CSV table of C-alpha atoms in Angstrom, one decimal:
chain,number,residue,atom,x,y,z
A,1,MET,CA,-12.3,39.1,-84.0
A,2,GLN,CA,-10.7,37.6,-87.4
A,3,SER,CA,-8.8,35.3,-85.3
A,4,LEU,CA,-12.0,34.3,-83.5
A,5,TYR,CA,-13.6,34.0,-86.3
A,6,GLY,CA,-10.7,32.1,-88.1
A,7,ILE,CA,-10.8,29.5,-85.6
A,8,GLY,CA,-14.9,28.9,-86.2
A,9,HIS,CA,-14.3,28.8,-89.3
A,10,LYS,CA,-11.6,26.1,-89.1
A,11,LEU,CA,-13.7,23.9,-86.5
A,12,ARG,CA,-16.7,24.4,-88.6
A,13,ALA,CA,-14.6,22.9,-91.8
A,14,GLY,CA,-13.5,19.8,-89.4
A,15,LEU,CA,-16.9,19.1,-88.2
A,16,GLU,CA,-18.4,19.1,-91.8
A,17,ARG,CA,-15.0,16.9,-93.2
A,18,ALA,CA,-15.6,14.2,-90.2
A,19,PHE,CA,-19.4,14.6,-90.4
A,20,PRO,CA,-20.5,15.6,-93.8
A,21,GLU,CA,-24.2,16.4,-94.0
A,22,GLN,CA,-26.5,13.9,-94.2
A,23,ARG,CA,-30.4,13.8,-95.5
A,24,ILE,CA,-32.9,11.5,-94.7
A,25,PHE,CA,-36.1,11.3,-97.1
A,26,LEU,CA,-39.3,10.3,-96.2
A,27,ARG,CA,-41.4,9.7,-98.6
A,28,SER,CA,-45.4,9.0,-99.1
A,29,GLU,CA,-47.7,8.5,-101.8
A,30,THR,CA,-48.1,11.8,-102.4
A,31,ASP,CA,-45.0,13.5,-101.4
A,32,THR,CA,-41.1,13.2,-100.6
A,33,LYS,CA,-39.7,15.0,-97.5
A,34,PHE,CA,-36.3,14.8,-96.5
A,35,ILE,CA,-34.2,15.4,-92.8
A,36,ARG,CA,-31.1,17.3,-93.3
A,37,LEU,CA,-28.7,16.3,-90.7
A,38,SER,CA,-25.5,19.4,-90.6
A,39,ALA,CA,-22.3,18.5,-89.3
A,40,PRO,CA,-23.5,20.3,-85.5
A,41,THR,CA,-26.2,17.9,-85.6
A,42,GLN,CA,-24.7,15.0,-86.2
A,43,ALA,CA,-21.7,15.6,-84.1
A,44,ILE,CA,-24.1,16.2,-81.0
A,45,ALA,CA,-25.6,13.0,-82.0
A,46,TRP,CA,-22.6,11.3,-81.9
A,47,SER,CA,-21.5,13.2,-78.4
A,48,GLY,CA,-24.6,12.0,-76.8
A,49,CYS,CA,-24.3,8.0,-77.7
A,50,ALA,CA,-20.4,8.1,-76.8
A,51,ILE,CA,-21.7,8.9,-73.5
A,52,PHE,CA,-24.1,7.3,-73.0
A,53,VAL,CA,-22.2,4.0,-73.9
A,54,GLY,CA,-19.2,5.5,-71.7
A,55,TRP,CA,-21.5,5.7,-69.0
A,56,ALA,CA,-23.0,2.3,-69.5
A,57,ILE,CA,-19.6,0.9,-69.2
A,58,VAL,CA,-18.7,2.8,-66.2
A,59,ALA,CA,-21.8,1.4,-64.5
A,60,THR,CA,-21.6,-2.2,-65.1
A,61,ALA,CA,-17.6,-1.6,-64.5
A,62,ILE,CA,-19.1,-0.3,-60.7
A,63,ILE,CA,-21.3,-3.3,-60.2
A,64,LEU,CA,-19.0,-5.5,-61.1
A,65,MET,CA,-16.6,-4.3,-58.7
A,66,ASP,CA,-19.6,-4.3,-55.9
A,67,SER,CA,-20.6,-7.9,-56.9
A,68,VAL,CA,-16.9,-8.8,-56.4
A,69,GLY,CA,-16.4,-7.3,-53.2
A,70,SER,CA,-19.2,-8.3,-52.0
A,71,GLY,CA,-18.7,-11.6,-52.4
A,72,SER,CA,-15.2,-11.2,-51.0
A,73,LEU,CA,-16.9,-9.7,-48.2
A,74,ARG,CA,-19.1,-12.7,-47.0
A,75,ASP,CA,-16.1,-15.2,-47.8
A,76,GLN,CA,-14.3,-13.0,-45.0
A,77,ALA,CA,-17.4,-13.0,-43.1
A,78,GLU,CA,-18.1,-16.5,-43.2
A,79,ARG,CA,-14.1,-17.4,-42.6
A,80,GLU,CA,-14.5,-14.9,-39.2
A,81,ARG,CA,-17.6,-16.9,-38.3
A,82,THR,CA,-16.6,-20.3,-38.6
A,83,LEU,CA,-13.0,-18.7,-36.2
A,84,TYR,CA,-15.1,-17.5,-34.0
A,85,GLU,CA,-17.4,-20.9,-33.2
A,86,THR,CA,-14.3,-23.0,-33.4
A,87,ARG,CA,-12.6,-20.9,-30.9
A,88,LEU,CA,-15.6,-20.9,-28.9
A,89,ALA,CA,-15.9,-24.6,-29.2
A,90,ALA,CA,-12.7,-24.6,-27.8
A,91,LEU,CA,-13.0,-22.3,-25.1
A,92,SER,CA,-16.1,-24.1,-23.5
A,93,GLU,CA,-14.3,-27.3,-23.5
A,94,GLU,CA,-11.4,-25.4,-21.6
A,95,ARG,CA,-14.1,-23.8,-19.5
A,96,ASP,CA,-16.0,-27.8,-19.2
A,97,ARG,CA,-11.6,-28.8,-18.4
A,98,ARG,CA,-11.9,-26.1,-15.7
A,99,ALA,CA,-14.8,-27.3,-14.5
A,100,GLU,CA,-14.0,-30.8,-14.6
A,101,GLU,CA,-10.8,-30.4,-13.0
A,102,ALA,CA,-12.5,-28.2,-10.0
A,103,ALA,CA,-14.8,-30.5,-9.1
A,104,ALA,CA,-12.3,-33.4,-9.3
A,105,ALA,CA,-9.9,-31.3,-6.5
A,106,GLN,CA,-12.8,-30.4,-4.7
A,107,GLU,CA,-13.7,-34.5,-4.6
A,108,ARG,CA,-9.7,-34.8,-3.9
A,109,PHE,CA,-9.9,-32.2,-1.0
A,110,THR,CA,-13.0,-33.7,0.8
A,111,ALA,CA,-11.3,-37.1,0.4
A,112,ALA,CA,-8.5,-35.5,2.5
A,113,LEU,CA,-10.5,-33.9,4.8
A,114,GLU,CA,-12.5,-36.9,5.7
A,115,GLN,CA,-9.1,-39.2,5.6
A,116,ILE,CA,-8.0,-36.5,8.2
A,117,SER,CA,-10.9,-37.0,10.0
A,118,GLU,CA,-10.3,-40.3,10.4
A,119,MET,CA,-6.4,-40.4,11.2
A,120,GLN,CA,-7.7,-37.9,13.9
A,121,SER,CA,-10.2,-40.1,15.6
A,122,ALA,CA,-7.7,-43.3,15.6
A,123,LEU,CA,-5.2,-40.7,16.7
A,124,LEU,CA,-7.6,-40.3,19.6
A,125,ASP,CA,-8.0,-43.4,20.6
A,126,SER,CA,-4.8,-44.4,20.1
A,127,GLU,CA,-4.1,-41.8,22.6
A,128,ASP,CA,-6.9,-42.8,24.8
A,129,ARG,CA,-5.1,-46.6,24.8
A,130,ARG,CA,-1.9,-45.3,25.5
A,131,LYS,CA,-3.2,-43.8,28.5
A,132,GLU,CA,-4.6,-47.1,29.6
A,133,LEU,CA,-1.6,-48.9,29.2
A,134,GLU,CA,0.1,-46.5,31.3
A,135,THR,CA,-2.4,-46.9,34.1
A,136,GLY,CA,-2.2,-50.5,33.7
A,137,ILE,CA,1.1,-49.9,33.8
A,138,ASP,CA,1.3,-47.8,37.0
A,139,VAL,CA,-1.4,-50.7,38.5
A,140,ILE,CA,1.3,-53.3,37.9
A,141,GLN,CA,4.4,-51.8,39.4
A,142,THR,CA,2.3,-50.4,42.2
A,143,THR,CA,1.7,-54.4,42.7
A,144,LEU,CA,4.5,-55.3,41.7
A,145,ARG,CA,6.7,-53.3,43.9
A,146,ARG,CA,4.1,-54.4,47.5
A,147,THR,CA,4.9,-58.0,46.8
A,148,MET,CA,8.4,-57.5,46.7
A,149,LYS,CA,8.0,-55.4,49.8
A,150,GLU,CA,5.7,-58.5,51.0
A,151,ARG,CA,8.9,-61.2,49.8
A,152,ASP,CA,11.2,-59.2,51.8
A,153,ALA,CA,8.8,-59.3,55.1
A,154,ALA,CA,8.4,-63.2,54.3
A,155,ARG,CA,12.6,-63.0,54.0
A,156,GLU,CA,12.5,-61.6,57.2
A,157,GLU,CA,10.2,-63.2,59.2
A,158,THR,CA,11.8,-66.0,58.2
A,159,VAL,CA,15.0,-65.5,59.1
A,160,ALA,CA,13.2,-64.3,62.5
A,161,ALA,CA,12.3,-67.6,62.6
A,162,LEU,CA,15.0,-69.3,62.4
A,163,ALA,CA,16.7,-67.4,65.0
A,164,ARG,CA,13.4,-68.0,67.6
A,165,LEU,CA,13.7,-71.3,66.3
A,166,ASP,CA,17.6,-71.4,67.6
A,167,GLY,CA,17.1,-69.7,70.9
A,168,VAL,CA,14.1,-72.1,71.6
A,169,VAL,CA,16.8,-75.3,70.6
A,170,ALA,CA,19.3,-74.0,73.0
A,171,GLU,CA,17.1,-72.9,75.8
A,172,ASN,CA,15.2,-76.1,75.7
A,173,ARG,CA,17.7,-78.6,75.1
A,174,GLY,CA,17.3,-80.1,78.9
A,175,HIS,CA,13.6,-80.6,78.1
A,176,SER,CA,11.9,-83.7,77.5
A,177,THR,CA,12.2,-85.1,73.2
A,178,GLU,CA,8.4,-84.4,73.3
A,179,ASP,CA,8.2,-81.5,73.8
A,180,ASP,CA,11.4,-80.2,71.0
A,181,GLU,CA,9.6,-82.7,68.5
A,182,THR,CA,6.5,-81.0,69.0
A,183,THR,CA,8.2,-77.4,69.3
A,184,LEU,CA,10.4,-78.6,65.6
A,185,ASP,CA,7.3,-79.3,64.0
A,186,PHE,CA,5.8,-76.1,64.9
A,187,LEU,CA,8.6,-73.7,63.6
A,188,THR,CA,9.1,-76.6,60.3
A,189,ALA,CA,5.3,-75.7,59.7
A,190,ALA,CA,5.9,-71.5,59.9
A,191,LEU,CA,9.1,-72.3,57.5
A,192,ASN,CA,6.9,-74.1,55.0
A,193,ASP,CA,4.3,-71.6,55.1
A,194,ALA,CA,6.6,-68.9,55.0
A,195,ALA,CA,8.7,-70.8,52.0
A,196,THR,CA,5.4,-70.7,50.0
A,197,GLU,CA,4.1,-67.8,50.4
A,198,ARG,CA,7.9,-66.4,49.3
A,199,ASP,CA,8.0,-68.7,46.3
A,200,THR,CA,4.1,-67.1,45.5
A,201,MET,CA,4.8,-63.9,45.5
A,202,ALA,CA,8.3,-64.5,43.4
A,203,MET,CA,5.5,-66.2,41.0
A,204,ILE,CA,3.7,-63.3,41.2
A,205,ALA,CA,6.7,-60.5,40.6
A,206,ALA,CA,7.7,-63.1,37.7
A,207,GLU,CA,4.2,-62.6,36.1
A,208,ALA,CA,4.1,-59.0,36.9
A,209,LYS,CA,7.6,-58.9,35.1
A,210,THR,CA,6.4,-60.2,31.9
A,211,THR,CA,3.1,-58.0,31.9
A,212,VAL,CA,5.2,-55.4,31.9
A,213,ALA,CA,7.4,-56.3,29.3
A,214,ASP,CA,4.4,-57.2,26.7
A,215,MET,CA,2.7,-53.5,27.7
A,216,GLU,CA,5.9,-51.8,26.9
A,217,TYR,CA,6.6,-54.1,23.8
A,218,GLU,CA,2.7,-53.4,22.8
A,219,ARG,CA,3.1,-49.3,23.7
A,220,ARG,CA,6.2,-49.0,21.2
A,221,LEU,CA,3.8,-50.8,18.5
A,222,MET,CA,1.6,-47.6,19.6
A,223,GLU,CA,3.9,-45.1,19.1
A,224,GLU,CA,5.3,-46.4,15.6
A,225,ARG,CA,1.6,-46.2,14.5
A,226,ASN,CA,1.0,-42.9,15.8
A,227,ASP,CA,3.9,-41.8,14.4
A,228,ARG,CA,3.0,-43.1,11.0
A,229,ILE,CA,-0.3,-41.7,11.7
A,230,PHE,CA,1.1,-38.2,12.4
A,231,THR,CA,2.9,-38.5,9.4
A,232,GLN,CA,0.3,-39.1,7.0
A,233,LEU,CA,-2.0,-36.2,8.4
A,234,GLU,CA,1.2,-33.7,8.3
A,235,ASP,CA,1.5,-34.9,4.5
A,236,ALA,CA,-2.2,-34.5,3.8
A,237,VAL,CA,-2.0,-31.3,6.1
A,238,SER,CA,0.9,-29.9,3.6
A,239,ILE,CA,-0.3,-30.9,0.5
A,240,SER,CA,-3.8,-29.1,1.2
A,241,LEU,CA,-2.3,-26.1,2.6
A,242,GLU,CA,0.3,-25.6,-0.3
A,243,PRO,CA,-2.1,-24.3,-2.8
A,244,LEU,CA,-4.0,-22.2,-0.7
A,245,ASP,CA,-1.5,-20.4,0.6
A,246,GLY,CA,-0.2,-19.5,-2.8
A,247,ILE,CA,-3.9,-18.4,-3.9
A,248,PHE,CA,-4.0,-15.2,-1.8
A,249,SER,CA,0.1,-14.4,-2.5
A,250,SER,CA,-1.0,-14.8,-6.4
A,251,ALA,CA,-3.7,-12.6,-5.9
A,252,GLY,CA,-1.7,-9.1,-4.2
A,253,LEU,CA,-3.3,-10.4,-0.8
A,254,SER,CA,-2.0,-11.0,2.8
A,255,ALA,CA,-2.8,-14.5,4.0
A,256,ASP,CA,-2.1,-14.2,7.5
A,257,SER,CA,-3.7,-10.5,8.1
A,258,ILE,CA,-6.6,-12.1,5.7
A,259,LEU,CA,-6.7,-15.3,7.9
A,260,GLU,CA,-6.2,-13.2,11.1
A,261,THR,CA,-9.7,-11.0,10.1
A,262,VAL,CA,-11.4,-14.5,9.7
A,263,ARG,CA,-10.2,-15.9,13.0
A,264,ARG,CA,-11.4,-12.6,14.6
A,265,GLY,CA,-14.6,-12.4,13.4
A,266,TYR,CA,-15.7,-16.0,13.0
A,267,SER,CA,-19.3,-17.0,14.1
A,268,GLY,CA,-20.1,-20.5,11.7
A,269,GLN,CA,-20.2,-23.6,13.3
A,270,GLY,CA,-17.2,-25.9,14.5
A,271,GLY,CA,-14.8,-22.8,14.8
A,272,PRO,CA,-11.2,-22.8,15.7
A,273,LEU,CA,-10.2,-26.5,16.4
A,274,THR,CA,-9.0,-26.1,20.1
A,275,PRO,CA,-5.7,-27.8,20.7
A,276,LEU,CA,-5.2,-31.1,23.0
A,277,THR,CA,-4.5,-30.6,27.0
A,278,PHE,CA,-3.0,-34.1,28.9
A,279,SER,CA,-2.3,-34.7,32.4
A,280,THR,CA,1.6,-34.1,32.1
A,281,LYS,CA,2.4,-33.7,36.3
A,282,ASP,CA,3.5,-30.0,35.8
A,283,GLU,CA,6.0,-31.6,32.9
A,284,ALA,CA,6.6,-30.9,29.3
A,285,PRO,CA,3.7,-31.9,26.9
A,286,ASP,CA,5.3,-35.1,25.3
A,287,ALA,CA,6.3,-35.0,21.3
A,288,ASP,CA,3.0,-36.7,20.6
A,289,SER,CA,0.9,-34.2,21.9
A,290,ILE,CA,3.1,-31.2,20.4
A,291,ARG,CA,2.8,-32.6,16.5
A,292,ALA,CA,-0.8,-33.5,17.5
A,293,ASN,CA,-1.2,-29.7,18.1
A,294,SER,CA,0.7,-28.6,15.2
A,295,ILE,CA,-1.5,-30.0,13.0
A,296,LEU,CA,-4.9,-28.8,14.7
A,297,SER,CA,-2.8,-25.8,14.4
A,298,GLN,CA,-2.7,-26.2,10.3
A,299,LEU,CA,-6.5,-28.0,10.1
A,300,ASP,CA,-8.2,-24.5,11.8
A,301,ARG,CA,-5.9,-22.4,9.3
A,302,MET,CA,-7.6,-25.0,6.4
A,303,ASN,CA,-10.7,-24.3,8.1
A,304,LEU,CA,-9.9,-20.2,8.1
A,305,TYR,CA,-8.6,-20.3,4.5
A,306,ARG,CA,-12.3,-22.6,3.1
A,307,ILE,CA,-14.2,-19.6,5.1
A,308,ALA,CA,-11.9,-16.9,3.4
A,309,LEU,CA,-12.4,-18.3,0.0
A,310,GLU,CA,-16.1,-17.9,0.2
A,311,LYS,CA,-15.4,-14.7,1.3
A,312,THR,CA,-13.0,-13.8,-1.5
A,313,PRO,CA,-14.4,-13.3,-5.5
A,314,PHE,CA,-11.9,-16.1,-6.7
A,315,ALA,CA,-14.5,-17.2,-9.3
A,316,ILE,CA,-15.5,-16.4,-12.6
A,317,PRO,CA,-19.4,-14.9,-12.8
A,318,ILE,CA,-20.6,-16.8,-15.7
A,319,LYS,CA,-20.8,-20.3,-16.2
A,320,ASP,CA,-21.9,-20.3,-19.6
A,321,SER,CA,-20.7,-20.0,-23.1
A,322,PHE,CA,-18.8,-16.5,-23.5
A,323,ARG,CA,-15.8,-14.6,-24.9
A,324,PHE,CA,-13.6,-12.0,-23.3
A,325,THR,CA,-13.9,-8.8,-25.7
A,326,SER,CA,-11.8,-6.4,-23.1
A,327,GLY,CA,-9.9,-6.8,-20.2
A,328,PHE,CA,-8.1,-4.5,-17.6
A,329,GLY,CA,-5.8,-1.5,-18.5
A,330,MET,CA,-5.7,1.5,-21.0
A,331,ARG,CA,-8.6,1.5,-23.8
A,332,TRP,CA,-9.2,4.3,-26.7
A,333,GLY,CA,-7.2,7.2,-24.6
A,334,ARG,CA,-8.5,5.9,-20.9
A,335,MET,CA,-8.6,3.3,-18.5
A,336,HIS,CA,-11.1,0.6,-18.5
A,337,GLU,CA,-11.4,-0.7,-14.9
A,338,GLY,CA,-12.8,-4.0,-15.4
A,339,THR,CA,-12.6,-7.3,-17.4
A,340,ASP,CA,-15.7,-7.6,-20.4
A,341,PHE,CA,-17.2,-10.8,-21.3
A,342,ALA,CA,-19.9,-11.2,-24.4
A,343,GLY,CA,-22.3,-13.6,-24.4
A,344,ALA,CA,-25.8,-14.5,-25.4
A,345,HIS,CA,-28.8,-12.0,-24.7
A,346,GLY,CA,-29.9,-12.7,-20.9
A,347,THR,CA,-26.8,-15.1,-20.3
A,348,PRO,CA,-27.0,-15.7,-16.5
A,349,ILE,CA,-24.7,-13.6,-14.5
A,350,TYR,CA,-23.8,-15.3,-10.6
A,351,ALA,CA,-22.0,-14.0,-7.9
A,352,THR,CA,-18.4,-14.5,-7.6
A,353,ALA,CA,-18.2,-14.6,-3.1
A,354,ASP,CA,-20.3,-13.7,-0.3
A,355,GLY,CA,-21.3,-11.0,0.2
A,356,VAL,CA,-23.9,-7.8,0.8
A,357,VAL,CA,-25.5,-5.9,-2.2
A,358,ILE,CA,-25.0,-2.3,-1.6
A,359,HIS,CA,-26.8,-1.2,-5.3
A,360,ALA,CA,-28.8,-2.6,-7.4
A,361,ASP,CA,-30.1,0.1,-9.8
A,362,TRP,CA,-29.5,2.3,-13.2
A,363,GLN,CA,-26.3,4.4,-12.6
A,364,SER,CA,-24.5,6.5,-15.7
A,365,GLY,CA,-22.0,4.6,-17.9
A,366,TYR,CA,-22.8,1.4,-16.5
A,367,GLY,CA,-26.8,0.8,-17.5
A,368,ARG,CA,-28.4,-1.8,-14.8
A,369,LEU,CA,-25.7,-2.0,-11.9
A,370,VAL,CA,-25.3,-3.9,-9.0
A,371,LYS,CA,-22.1,-3.6,-6.5
A,372,ILE,CA,-21.6,-6.2,-3.5
A,373,GLN,CA,-19.5,-5.1,-0.9
A,374,HIS,CA,-17.6,-8.6,0.6
A,375,GLU,CA,-15.6,-9.1,3.3
A,376,PHE,CA,-11.5,-7.6,3.7
A,377,GLY,CA,-12.8,-4.1,2.0
A,378,ILE,CA,-13.3,-5.7,-1.7
A,379,GLU,CA,-16.4,-4.8,-3.6
A,380,THR,CA,-17.4,-6.3,-7.0
A,381,ARG,CA,-19.3,-4.6,-9.6
A,382,TYR,CA,-21.5,-6.3,-12.0
A,383,ALA,CA,-22.5,-4.0,-14.8
A,384,HIS,CA,-24.8,-3.4,-18.0
A,385,MET,CA,-27.3,-5.8,-17.2
A,386,SER,CA,-30.3,-6.4,-19.0
A,387,LYS,CA,-32.5,-7.4,-15.3
A,388,ILE,CA,-30.9,-6.9,-12.3
A,389,ARG,CA,-32.4,-10.0,-10.0
A,390,VAL,CA,-31.2,-8.7,-6.3
A,391,ASN,CA,-32.6,-6.0,-4.0
A,392,VAL,CA,-30.3,-3.9,-1.8
A,393,GLY,CA,-29.3,-5.7,1.8
A,394,ASP,CA,-30.1,-9.2,0.6
A,395,ARG,CA,-26.8,-11.4,1.6
A,396,VAL,CA,-25.7,-13.4,-1.5
A,397,SER,CA,-23.4,-16.3,-1.6
A,398,ARG,CA,-21.3,-17.8,-4.0
A,399,GLY,CA,-22.8,-18.7,-7.1
A,400,ASP,CA,-26.1,-17.3,-6.2
A,401,ARG,CA,-28.0,-15.6,-9.3
A,402,ILE,CA,-28.0,-12.1,-9.5
A,403,GLY,CA,-28.8,-10.8,-12.6
A,404,ASP,CA,-28.5,-11.3,-16.7
A,405,MET,CA,-26.7,-10.5,-19.2
A,406,GLY,CA,-27.5,-7.0,-20.9
A,407,ASN,CA,-26.6,-3.8,-23.2
A,408,THR,CA,-27.8,-1.1,-20.8
A,409,GLY,CA,-25.4,2.1,-20.3
A,410,ARG,CA,-22.7,2.8,-22.5
A,411,SER,CA,-21.6,-0.1,-24.3
A,412,THR,CA,-21.5,-1.4,-27.8
A,413,GLY,CA,-23.3,-4.7,-27.4
A,414,THR,CA,-24.0,-7.6,-25.2
A,415,HIS,CA,-21.6,-8.1,-22.5
A,416,LEU,CA,-20.8,-8.3,-19.1
A,417,HIS,CA,-18.7,-5.6,-17.8
A,418,TYR,CA,-16.9,-7.1,-14.0
A,419,GLU,CA,-14.8,-5.1,-11.8
A,420,VAL,CA,-13.0,-5.9,-8.8
A,421,ARG,CA,-12.4,-3.1,-6.1
A,422,ILE,CA,-10.3,-3.0,-2.8
A,423,GLY,CA,-10.3,-0.3,-0.6
A,424,GLY,CA,-12.3,1.2,-3.6
A,425,LYS,CA,-9.9,1.3,-6.0
A,426,PRO,CA,-10.3,-1.4,-9.1
A,427,VAL,CA,-7.6,-4.3,-9.9
A,428,ASN,CA,-7.5,-6.8,-12.1
A,429,PRO,CA,-10.5,-9.2,-12.3
A,430,MET,CA,-8.5,-12.0,-13.9
A,431,THR,CA,-5.7,-11.8,-11.6
A,432,TYR,CA,-8.4,-13.0,-8.7
A,433,ILE,CA,-10.0,-15.7,-11.7
A,434,LYS,CA,-6.4,-17.2,-12.9
A,435,ALA,CA,-5.8,-17.8,-9.3
A,436,ALA,CA,-8.4,-19.6,-8.6
A,437,ARG,CA,-7.9,-21.3,-11.8
A,438,ASP,CA,-4.5,-22.0,-11.0
A,439,VAL,CA,-5.6,-23.4,-7.9
A,440,PHE,CA,-9.2,-25.4,-8.2
């Protein structure tokens, strides 16, 4: 107790030394009063003032720090917005450039098909002309053989006439001179007729040989022209088929099996091209027929490719401005089975291939969802839509609008979740988008 008392006494003495007792006098006209401020009272007042001043300093510092921090965040947000706009503009330019390249490629492809069609018509005309020439050659050769036979017959008749003349001369040596002259005139006239006919036949044979030579030269020129046409056709078809062969392999699909499926189920206009057939008189087809049928086979393959491409999702579902926000693969510890495209609310969404709508309603997690069944066991899904514009059972074509971009279902912002499934198993949609971009 004494120690505590001593400590209290020392504290009080220390306070009195630090804060000596003060008196505040209040004087009026009739009286004078004072207020005594003891050491503890002064200590409490000074402590309160110090606490207030410290609080004011701390609050001011916090406000200043918040102001500086807000300014930095605004600057950072402005920089990110500028970077985003720059990237979005670059993506838009890239998309426009790709679209122009695709349009140019389509125009080149169309021009190549038109050129192939013109060359094919010229080839058929050339083949008809060749057949006419062959027929003409056959007729001329038949005429030449008949003329040569008639010439030989005339020679034989001349020889026979000469023999008869000798016989007649021998028989009539004893006849009168008048009879000999008559007989001689008759035989001379017959010989002259035979010689004239022989010369005429020889002239006809010479003209026939000249005509045959001219037709043979024309046939060789036509064969050379046909060869050039075949070469150009083969080059054009080869150049057109090369990227088409690669697009399916790039997407991990078997081109041969897909084309066989299209060939079995084809029911469109035109149909597979029929091979050329010519009368070969029980002989093997000539080289031109083989080359023509080979080109027709490649054109048929190109036509089947065109049908298969329309039924396969080699396209992008968004045509307006967008940005990729999430790809195919593991995300946040779970599998993300598609690709996300972020854009403005209501951005149009388009079908990426021909097919039939098998789902157009709400589905847990996906929100408003459209499923389209395509050929070859391929299915595409379009999720988180704000509006669905198709119904179950509708047949859609590539480029048809099927809905609008939204934020429904399990979604953190406006975007399209796009999936491609083969046999029910999800695959990376970018494989198909990039494969089409490399070709078109």
